[in-house]
mmCIF file of C-alpha atoms and ligand atoms in Angstrom:
data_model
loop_
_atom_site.group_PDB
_atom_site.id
_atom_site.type_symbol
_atom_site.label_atom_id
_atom_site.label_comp_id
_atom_site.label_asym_id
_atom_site.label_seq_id
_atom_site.Cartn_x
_atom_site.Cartn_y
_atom_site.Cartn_z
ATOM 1 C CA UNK V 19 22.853 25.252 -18.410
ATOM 2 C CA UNK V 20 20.413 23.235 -16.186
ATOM 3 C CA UNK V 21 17.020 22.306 -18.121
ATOM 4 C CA UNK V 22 14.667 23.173 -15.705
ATOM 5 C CA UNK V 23 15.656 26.623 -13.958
ATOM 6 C CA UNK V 24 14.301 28.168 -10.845
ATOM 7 C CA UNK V 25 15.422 31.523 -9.796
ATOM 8 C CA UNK V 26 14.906 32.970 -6.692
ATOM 9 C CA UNK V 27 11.015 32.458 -6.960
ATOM 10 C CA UNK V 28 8.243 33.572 -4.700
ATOM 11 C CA UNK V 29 4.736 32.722 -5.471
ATOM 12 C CA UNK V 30 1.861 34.764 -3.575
ATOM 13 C CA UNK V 31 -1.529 33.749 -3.686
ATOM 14 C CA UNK V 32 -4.321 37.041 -3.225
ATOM 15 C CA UNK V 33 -7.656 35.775 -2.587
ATOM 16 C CA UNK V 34 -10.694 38.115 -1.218
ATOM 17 C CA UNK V 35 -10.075 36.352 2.110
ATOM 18 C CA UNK V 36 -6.318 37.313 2.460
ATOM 19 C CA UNK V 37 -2.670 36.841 1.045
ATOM 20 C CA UNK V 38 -0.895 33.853 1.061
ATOM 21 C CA UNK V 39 3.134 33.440 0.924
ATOM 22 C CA UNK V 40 2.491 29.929 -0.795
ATOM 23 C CA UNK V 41 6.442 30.281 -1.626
ATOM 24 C CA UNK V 42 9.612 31.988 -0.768
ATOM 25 C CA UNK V 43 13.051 32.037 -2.909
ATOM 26 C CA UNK V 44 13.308 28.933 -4.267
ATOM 27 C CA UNK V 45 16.298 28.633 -6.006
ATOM 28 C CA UNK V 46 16.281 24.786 -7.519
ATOM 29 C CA UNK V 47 18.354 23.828 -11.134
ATOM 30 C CA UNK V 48 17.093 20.817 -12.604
ATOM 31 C CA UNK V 49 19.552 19.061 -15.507
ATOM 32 C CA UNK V 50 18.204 17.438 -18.957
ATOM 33 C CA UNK V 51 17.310 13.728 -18.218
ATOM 34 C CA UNK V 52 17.698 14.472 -14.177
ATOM 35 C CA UNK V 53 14.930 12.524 -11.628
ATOM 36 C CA UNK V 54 14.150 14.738 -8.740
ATOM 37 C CA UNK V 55 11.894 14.391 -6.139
ATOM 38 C CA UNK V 56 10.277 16.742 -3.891
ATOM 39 C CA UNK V 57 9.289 15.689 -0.130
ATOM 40 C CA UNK V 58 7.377 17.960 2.157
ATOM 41 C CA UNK V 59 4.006 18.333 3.798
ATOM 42 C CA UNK V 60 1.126 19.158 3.095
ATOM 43 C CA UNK V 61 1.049 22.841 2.381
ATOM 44 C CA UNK V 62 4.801 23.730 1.426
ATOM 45 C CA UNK V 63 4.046 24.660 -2.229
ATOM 46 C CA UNK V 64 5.135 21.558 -3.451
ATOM 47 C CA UNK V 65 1.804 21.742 -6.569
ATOM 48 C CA UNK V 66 2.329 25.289 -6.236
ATOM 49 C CA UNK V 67 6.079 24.672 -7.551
ATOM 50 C CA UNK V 68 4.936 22.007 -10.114
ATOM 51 C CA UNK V 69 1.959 24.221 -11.889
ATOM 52 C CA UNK V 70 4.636 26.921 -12.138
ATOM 53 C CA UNK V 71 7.140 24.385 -14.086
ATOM 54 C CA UNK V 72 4.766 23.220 -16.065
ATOM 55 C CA UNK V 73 4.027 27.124 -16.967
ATOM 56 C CA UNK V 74 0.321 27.203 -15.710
ATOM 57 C CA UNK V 75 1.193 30.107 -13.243
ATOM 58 C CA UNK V 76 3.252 32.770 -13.273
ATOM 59 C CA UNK V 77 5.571 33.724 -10.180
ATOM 60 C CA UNK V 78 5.000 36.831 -8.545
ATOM 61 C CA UNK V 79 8.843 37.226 -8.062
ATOM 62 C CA UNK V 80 11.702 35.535 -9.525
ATOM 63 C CA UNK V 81 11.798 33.149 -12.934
ATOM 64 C CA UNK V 82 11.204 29.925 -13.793
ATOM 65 C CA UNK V 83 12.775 28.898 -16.969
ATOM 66 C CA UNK V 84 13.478 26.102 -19.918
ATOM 67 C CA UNK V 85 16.931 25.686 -21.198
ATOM 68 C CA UNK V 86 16.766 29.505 -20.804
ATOM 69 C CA UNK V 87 13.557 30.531 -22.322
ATOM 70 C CA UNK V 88 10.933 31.825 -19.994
ATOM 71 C CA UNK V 89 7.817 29.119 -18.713
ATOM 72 C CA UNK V 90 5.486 31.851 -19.548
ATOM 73 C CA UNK V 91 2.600 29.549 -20.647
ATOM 74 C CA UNK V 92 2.529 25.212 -20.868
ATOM 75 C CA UNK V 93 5.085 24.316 -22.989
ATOM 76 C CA UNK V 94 4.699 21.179 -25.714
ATOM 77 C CA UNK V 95 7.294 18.985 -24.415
ATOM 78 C CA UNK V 96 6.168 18.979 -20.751
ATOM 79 C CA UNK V 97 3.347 16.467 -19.541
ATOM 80 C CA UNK V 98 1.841 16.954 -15.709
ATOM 81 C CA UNK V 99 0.381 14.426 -14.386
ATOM 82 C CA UNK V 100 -1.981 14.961 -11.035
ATOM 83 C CA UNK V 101 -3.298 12.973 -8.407
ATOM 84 C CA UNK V 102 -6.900 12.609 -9.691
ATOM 85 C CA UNK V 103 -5.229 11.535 -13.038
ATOM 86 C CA UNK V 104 -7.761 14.034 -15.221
ATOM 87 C CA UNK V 105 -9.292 11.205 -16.840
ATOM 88 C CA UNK V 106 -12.387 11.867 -18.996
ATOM 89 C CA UNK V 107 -15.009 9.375 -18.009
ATOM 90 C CA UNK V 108 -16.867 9.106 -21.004
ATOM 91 C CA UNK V 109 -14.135 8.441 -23.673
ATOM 92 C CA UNK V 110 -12.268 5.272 -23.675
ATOM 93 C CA UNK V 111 -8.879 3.856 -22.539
ATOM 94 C CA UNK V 112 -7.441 4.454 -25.907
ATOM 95 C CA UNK V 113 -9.204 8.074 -26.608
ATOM 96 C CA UNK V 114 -8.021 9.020 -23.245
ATOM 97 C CA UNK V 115 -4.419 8.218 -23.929
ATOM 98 C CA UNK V 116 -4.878 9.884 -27.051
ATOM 99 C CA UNK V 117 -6.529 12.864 -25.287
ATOM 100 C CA UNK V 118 -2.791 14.922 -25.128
ATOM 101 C CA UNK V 119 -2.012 14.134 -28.610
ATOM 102 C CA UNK V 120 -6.001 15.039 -29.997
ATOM 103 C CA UNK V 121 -5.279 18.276 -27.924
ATOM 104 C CA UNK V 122 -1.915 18.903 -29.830
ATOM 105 C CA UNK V 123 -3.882 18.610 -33.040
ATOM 106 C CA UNK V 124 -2.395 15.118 -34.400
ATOM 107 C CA UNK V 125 -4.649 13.378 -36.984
ATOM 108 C CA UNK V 126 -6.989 10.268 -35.547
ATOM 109 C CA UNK V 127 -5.397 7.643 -36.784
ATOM 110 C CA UNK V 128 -1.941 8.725 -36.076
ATOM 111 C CA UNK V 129 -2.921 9.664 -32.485
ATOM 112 C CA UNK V 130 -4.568 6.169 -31.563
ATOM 113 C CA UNK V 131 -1.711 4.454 -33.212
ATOM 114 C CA UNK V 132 0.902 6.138 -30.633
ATOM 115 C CA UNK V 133 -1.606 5.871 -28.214
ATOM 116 C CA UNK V 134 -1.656 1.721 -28.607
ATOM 117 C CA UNK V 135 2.410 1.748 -28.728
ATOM 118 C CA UNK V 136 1.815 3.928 -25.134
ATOM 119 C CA UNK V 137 -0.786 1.939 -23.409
ATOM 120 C CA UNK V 138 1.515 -1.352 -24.760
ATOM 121 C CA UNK V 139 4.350 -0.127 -22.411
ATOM 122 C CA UNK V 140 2.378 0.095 -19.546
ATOM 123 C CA UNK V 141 0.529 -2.985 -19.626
ATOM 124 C CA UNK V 142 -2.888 -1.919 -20.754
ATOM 125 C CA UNK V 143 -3.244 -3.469 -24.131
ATOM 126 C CA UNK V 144 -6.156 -5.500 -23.554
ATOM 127 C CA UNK V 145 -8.247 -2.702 -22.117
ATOM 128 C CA UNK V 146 -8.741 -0.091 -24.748
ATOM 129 C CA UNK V 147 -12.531 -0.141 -25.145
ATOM 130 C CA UNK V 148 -13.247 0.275 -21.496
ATOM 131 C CA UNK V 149 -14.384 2.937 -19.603
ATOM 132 C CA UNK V 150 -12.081 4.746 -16.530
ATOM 133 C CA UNK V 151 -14.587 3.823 -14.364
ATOM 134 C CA UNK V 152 -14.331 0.432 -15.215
ATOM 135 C CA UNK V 153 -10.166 0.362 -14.114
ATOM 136 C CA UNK V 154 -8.978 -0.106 -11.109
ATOM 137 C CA UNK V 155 -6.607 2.770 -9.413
ATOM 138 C CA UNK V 156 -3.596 1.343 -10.425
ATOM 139 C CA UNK V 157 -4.472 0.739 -13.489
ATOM 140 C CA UNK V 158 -6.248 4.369 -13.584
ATOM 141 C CA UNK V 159 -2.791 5.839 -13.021
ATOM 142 C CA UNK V 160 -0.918 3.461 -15.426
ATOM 143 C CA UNK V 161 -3.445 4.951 -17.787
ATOM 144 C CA UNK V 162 -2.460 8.470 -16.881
ATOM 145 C CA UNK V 163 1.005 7.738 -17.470
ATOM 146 C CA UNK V 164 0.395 6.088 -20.730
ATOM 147 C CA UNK V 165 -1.289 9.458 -22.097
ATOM 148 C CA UNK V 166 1.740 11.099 -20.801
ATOM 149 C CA UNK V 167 4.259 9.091 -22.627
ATOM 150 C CA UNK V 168 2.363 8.614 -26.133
ATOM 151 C CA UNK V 169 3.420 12.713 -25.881
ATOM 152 C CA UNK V 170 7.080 11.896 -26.382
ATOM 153 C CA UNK V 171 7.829 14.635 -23.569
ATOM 154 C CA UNK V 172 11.074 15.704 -22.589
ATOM 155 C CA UNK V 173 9.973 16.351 -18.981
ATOM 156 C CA UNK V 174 7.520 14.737 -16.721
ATOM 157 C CA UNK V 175 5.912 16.508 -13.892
ATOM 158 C CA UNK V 176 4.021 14.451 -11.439
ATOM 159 C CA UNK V 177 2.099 15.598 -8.059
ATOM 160 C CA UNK V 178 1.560 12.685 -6.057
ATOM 161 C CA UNK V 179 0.331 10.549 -8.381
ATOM 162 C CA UNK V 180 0.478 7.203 -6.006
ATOM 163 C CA UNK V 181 -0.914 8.744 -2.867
ATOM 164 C CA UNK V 182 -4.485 7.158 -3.296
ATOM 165 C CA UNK V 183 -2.483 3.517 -4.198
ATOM 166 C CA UNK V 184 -2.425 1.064 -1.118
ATOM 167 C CA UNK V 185 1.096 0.056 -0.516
ATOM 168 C CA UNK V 186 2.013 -2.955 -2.522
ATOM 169 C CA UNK V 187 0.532 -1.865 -6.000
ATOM 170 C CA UNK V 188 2.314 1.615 -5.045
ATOM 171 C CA UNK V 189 5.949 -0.531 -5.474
ATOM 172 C CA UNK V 190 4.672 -1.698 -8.414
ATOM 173 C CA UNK V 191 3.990 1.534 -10.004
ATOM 174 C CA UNK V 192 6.841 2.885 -8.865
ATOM 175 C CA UNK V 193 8.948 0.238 -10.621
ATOM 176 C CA UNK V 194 7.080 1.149 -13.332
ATOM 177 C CA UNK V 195 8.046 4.986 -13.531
ATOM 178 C CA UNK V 196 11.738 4.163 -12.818
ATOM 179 C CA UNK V 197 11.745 1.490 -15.565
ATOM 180 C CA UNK V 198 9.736 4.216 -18.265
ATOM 181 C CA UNK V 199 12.175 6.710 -16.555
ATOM 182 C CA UNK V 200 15.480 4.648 -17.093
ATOM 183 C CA UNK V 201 13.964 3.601 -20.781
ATOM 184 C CA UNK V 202 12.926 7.176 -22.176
ATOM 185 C CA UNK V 203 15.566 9.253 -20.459
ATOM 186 C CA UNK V 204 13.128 12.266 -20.085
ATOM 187 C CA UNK V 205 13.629 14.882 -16.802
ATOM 188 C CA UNK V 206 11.488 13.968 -14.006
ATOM 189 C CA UNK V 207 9.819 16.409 -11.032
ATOM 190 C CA UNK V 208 8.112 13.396 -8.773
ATOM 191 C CA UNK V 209 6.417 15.597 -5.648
ATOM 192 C CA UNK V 210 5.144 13.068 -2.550
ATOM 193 C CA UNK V 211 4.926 12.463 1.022
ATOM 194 C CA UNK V 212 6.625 9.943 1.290
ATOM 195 C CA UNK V 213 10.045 9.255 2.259
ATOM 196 C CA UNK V 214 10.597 6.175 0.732
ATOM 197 C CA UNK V 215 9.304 7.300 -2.844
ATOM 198 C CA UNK V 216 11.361 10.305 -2.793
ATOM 199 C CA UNK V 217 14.598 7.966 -2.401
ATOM 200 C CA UNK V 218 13.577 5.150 -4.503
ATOM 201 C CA UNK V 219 12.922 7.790 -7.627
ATOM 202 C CA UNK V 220 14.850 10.897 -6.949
ATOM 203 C CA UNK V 221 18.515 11.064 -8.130
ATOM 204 C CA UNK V 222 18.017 14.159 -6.552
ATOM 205 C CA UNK V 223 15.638 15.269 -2.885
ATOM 206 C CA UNK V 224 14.243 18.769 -2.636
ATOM 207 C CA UNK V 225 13.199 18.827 0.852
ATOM 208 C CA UNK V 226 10.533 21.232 1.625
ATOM 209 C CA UNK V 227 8.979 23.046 4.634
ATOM 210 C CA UNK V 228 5.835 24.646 5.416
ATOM 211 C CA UNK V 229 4.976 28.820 6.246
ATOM 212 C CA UNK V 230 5.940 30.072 3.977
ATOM 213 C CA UNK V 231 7.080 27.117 1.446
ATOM 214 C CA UNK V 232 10.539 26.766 1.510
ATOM 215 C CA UNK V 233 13.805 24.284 0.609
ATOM 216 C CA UNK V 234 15.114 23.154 3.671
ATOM 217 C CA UNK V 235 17.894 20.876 2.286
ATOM 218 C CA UNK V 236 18.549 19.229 -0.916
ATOM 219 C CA UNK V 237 20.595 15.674 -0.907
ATOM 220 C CA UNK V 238 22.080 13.443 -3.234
ATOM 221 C CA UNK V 239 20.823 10.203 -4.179
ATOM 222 C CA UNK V 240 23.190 8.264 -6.345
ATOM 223 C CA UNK V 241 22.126 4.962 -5.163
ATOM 224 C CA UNK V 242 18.697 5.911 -7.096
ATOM 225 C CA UNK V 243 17.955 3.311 -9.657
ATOM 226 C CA UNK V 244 20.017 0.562 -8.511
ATOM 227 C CA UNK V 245 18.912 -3.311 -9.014
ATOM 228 C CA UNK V 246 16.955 -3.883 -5.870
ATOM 229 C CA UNK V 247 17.544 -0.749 -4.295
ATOM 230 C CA UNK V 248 14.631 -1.222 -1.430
ATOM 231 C CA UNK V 249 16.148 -3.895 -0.420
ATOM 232 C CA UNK V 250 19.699 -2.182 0.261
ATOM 233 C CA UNK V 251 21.166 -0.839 3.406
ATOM 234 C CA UNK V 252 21.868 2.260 1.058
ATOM 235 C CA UNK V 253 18.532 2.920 0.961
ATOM 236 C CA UNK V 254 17.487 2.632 4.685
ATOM 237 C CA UNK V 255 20.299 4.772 5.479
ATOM 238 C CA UNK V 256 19.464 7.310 2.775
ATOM 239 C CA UNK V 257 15.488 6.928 4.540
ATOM 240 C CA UNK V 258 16.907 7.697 7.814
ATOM 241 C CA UNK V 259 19.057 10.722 6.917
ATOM 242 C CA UNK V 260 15.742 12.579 5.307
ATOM 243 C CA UNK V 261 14.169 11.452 8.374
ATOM 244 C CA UNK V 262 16.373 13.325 10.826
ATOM 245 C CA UNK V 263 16.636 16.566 8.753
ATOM 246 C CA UNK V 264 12.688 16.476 8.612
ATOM 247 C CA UNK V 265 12.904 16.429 12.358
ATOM 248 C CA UNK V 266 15.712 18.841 13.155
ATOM 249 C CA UNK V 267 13.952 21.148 10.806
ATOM 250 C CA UNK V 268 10.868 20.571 12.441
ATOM 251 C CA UNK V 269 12.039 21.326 16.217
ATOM 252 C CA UNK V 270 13.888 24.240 14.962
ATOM 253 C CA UNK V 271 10.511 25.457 13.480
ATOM 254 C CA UNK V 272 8.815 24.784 16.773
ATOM 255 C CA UNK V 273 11.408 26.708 18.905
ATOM 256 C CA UNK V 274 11.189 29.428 16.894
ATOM 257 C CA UNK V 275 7.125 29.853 16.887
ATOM 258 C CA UNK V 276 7.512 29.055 21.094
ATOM 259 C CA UNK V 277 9.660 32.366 20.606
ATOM 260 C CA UNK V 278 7.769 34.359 19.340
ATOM 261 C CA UNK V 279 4.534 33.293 21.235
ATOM 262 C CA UNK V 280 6.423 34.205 24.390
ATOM 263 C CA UNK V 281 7.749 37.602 23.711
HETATM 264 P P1 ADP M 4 1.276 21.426 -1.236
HETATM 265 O O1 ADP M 4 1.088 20.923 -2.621
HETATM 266 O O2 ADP M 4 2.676 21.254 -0.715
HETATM 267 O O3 ADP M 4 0.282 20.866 -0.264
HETATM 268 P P2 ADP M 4 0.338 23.967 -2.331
HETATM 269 O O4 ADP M 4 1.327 24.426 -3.322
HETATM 270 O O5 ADP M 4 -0.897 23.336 -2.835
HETATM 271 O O6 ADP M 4 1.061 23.021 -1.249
HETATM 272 O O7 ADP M 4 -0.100 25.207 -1.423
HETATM 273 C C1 ADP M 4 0.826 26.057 -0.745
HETATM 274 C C2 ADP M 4 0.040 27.118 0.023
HETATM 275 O O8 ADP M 4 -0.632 27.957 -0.908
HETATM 276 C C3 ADP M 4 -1.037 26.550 0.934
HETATM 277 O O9 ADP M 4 -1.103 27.352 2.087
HETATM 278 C C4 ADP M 4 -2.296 26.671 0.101
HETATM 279 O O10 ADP M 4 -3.426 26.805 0.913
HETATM 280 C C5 ADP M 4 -2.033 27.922 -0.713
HETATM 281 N N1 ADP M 4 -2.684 27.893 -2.036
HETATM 282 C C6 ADP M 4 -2.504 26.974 -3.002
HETATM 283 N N2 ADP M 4 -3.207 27.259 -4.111
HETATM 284 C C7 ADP M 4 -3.877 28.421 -3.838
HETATM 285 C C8 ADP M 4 -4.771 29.261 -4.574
HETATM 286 N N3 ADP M 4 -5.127 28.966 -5.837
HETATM 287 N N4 ADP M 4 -5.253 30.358 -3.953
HETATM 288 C C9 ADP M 4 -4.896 30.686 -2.699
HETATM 289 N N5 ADP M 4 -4.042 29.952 -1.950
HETATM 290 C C10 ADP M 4 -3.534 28.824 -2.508
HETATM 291 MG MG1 MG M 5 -0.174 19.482 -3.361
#
């Protein structure tokens, strides 16, 4: 039985100003311990597909499941991490990576003890009595991570959490997830934009495609996680084969709406 179960989902959004087909049948199986990633753009469902995994909506058709039991609300062992982190400005490094397991109801002392182990891991030791607004974006997101792991999840949902990085402290983070990814062994949703992340952390890629959201493909990865993977012809290759999908998917998609204009 996969972990992480999605079957045959649609997810409709009704607003006063009209409907919107944010989703339609996604059928995706995620095993225990798996790293996917999810590549599409902007507009595809890709957050719409993460809130409903971590159980903070409900599909409108379909089900989304855990190891068989309905994600009907946001489940204990699941920590979602978003692109503007959700930091609380006015409570410290350490209260902030404590923040999950106050909210979880685990005692002070307890919480900030985990919370020092967490912040350890991802290099952040020596700034516990400072402010977010004080840390720079990297170290903003290692602090979002750090929250995430003092949780002890079994599954780790992230929505573009490196987009606002510039390039070079991206690759660092991004060694950093696959080395907290490779070391805890937890399931891992990464959503992005970008090629290259999708191959350098996805053992699995969910490629996605705009009105309404759909998966257009979905390819191995087994190179994922290899010493110096960047740096392999592997993982140009793999770049270049997402590439040409995204492309054939994309003329395809533009035939079709010249189609329809003309008749
Ligand atoms: P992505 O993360 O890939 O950019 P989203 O899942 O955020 O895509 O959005 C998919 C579609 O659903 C978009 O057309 C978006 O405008 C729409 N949408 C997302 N959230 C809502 C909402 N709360 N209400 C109405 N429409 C929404
Ligand atoms: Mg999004």
């Amino acid at each position: 039985m996969p972990q992480l179960n999605f079957e045959n989902v649609s997810m409709t959004y009704r607003a006063a100003s009209g409907k919107t087909e944010a989703l339609d049948s996604l059928d995706l199986q995620v095993e225990a311990g798996q790293a996917i990633s999810i590549v599409g753009p902007s507009g595809c469902g890709k957050s719409t597909t993460l809130r409903l995994a971590a159980g903070l909506l409900q599909p409108t058709q379909g089900s989304v499941s855990y190891d068989g039991a309905p994600a009907e609300q946001p489940r204990q062992k699941t920590a979602l991490i978003l692109q503007d982190f959700g930091l609380l400005p006015w409570k410290t490094v350490l209260d902030n990576a404590a923040l999950g397991l106050q909210i979880r109801g685990v005692a002070r002392s307890e919480r900030r003890q985990t919370a020092r182990e967490a912040l350890k891991t991802v290099g952040l030791s020596d700034f516990q009595t400072h402010f977010p607004n004080q840390l720079s974006g990297g170290m903003k997101q290692r602090l979002a991570l750090a929250r995430a792991l003092a949780l002890d999840v079994d599954t780790l949902l992230m929505d573009e959490p490196l987009s606002a990085l510039d390039a070079m402290l991206r690759e660092q983070l991004q060694d950093t997830l696959l080395e907290q990814w490779q070391r805890n062994g937890y399931t891992q949703v990464l959503v992005t934009h970008s090629i290259e992340e999708a191959v350098y952390l996805g053992q699995r890629i969910v490629i996605m495609q705009s009105r309404p959201g759909r998966v257009t493909a979905v390819v191995d990865n087994p190179e994922m996680g290899t010493p110096h993977h960047r740096e392999q012809d592997a993982f140009f290759a793999r770049c270049k084969q997402l590439r040409a999908i995204i492309a054939q998917h994309a003329e395809a998609a533009q035939a079709a709406a010249t189609e329809e204009g003309g008749a």
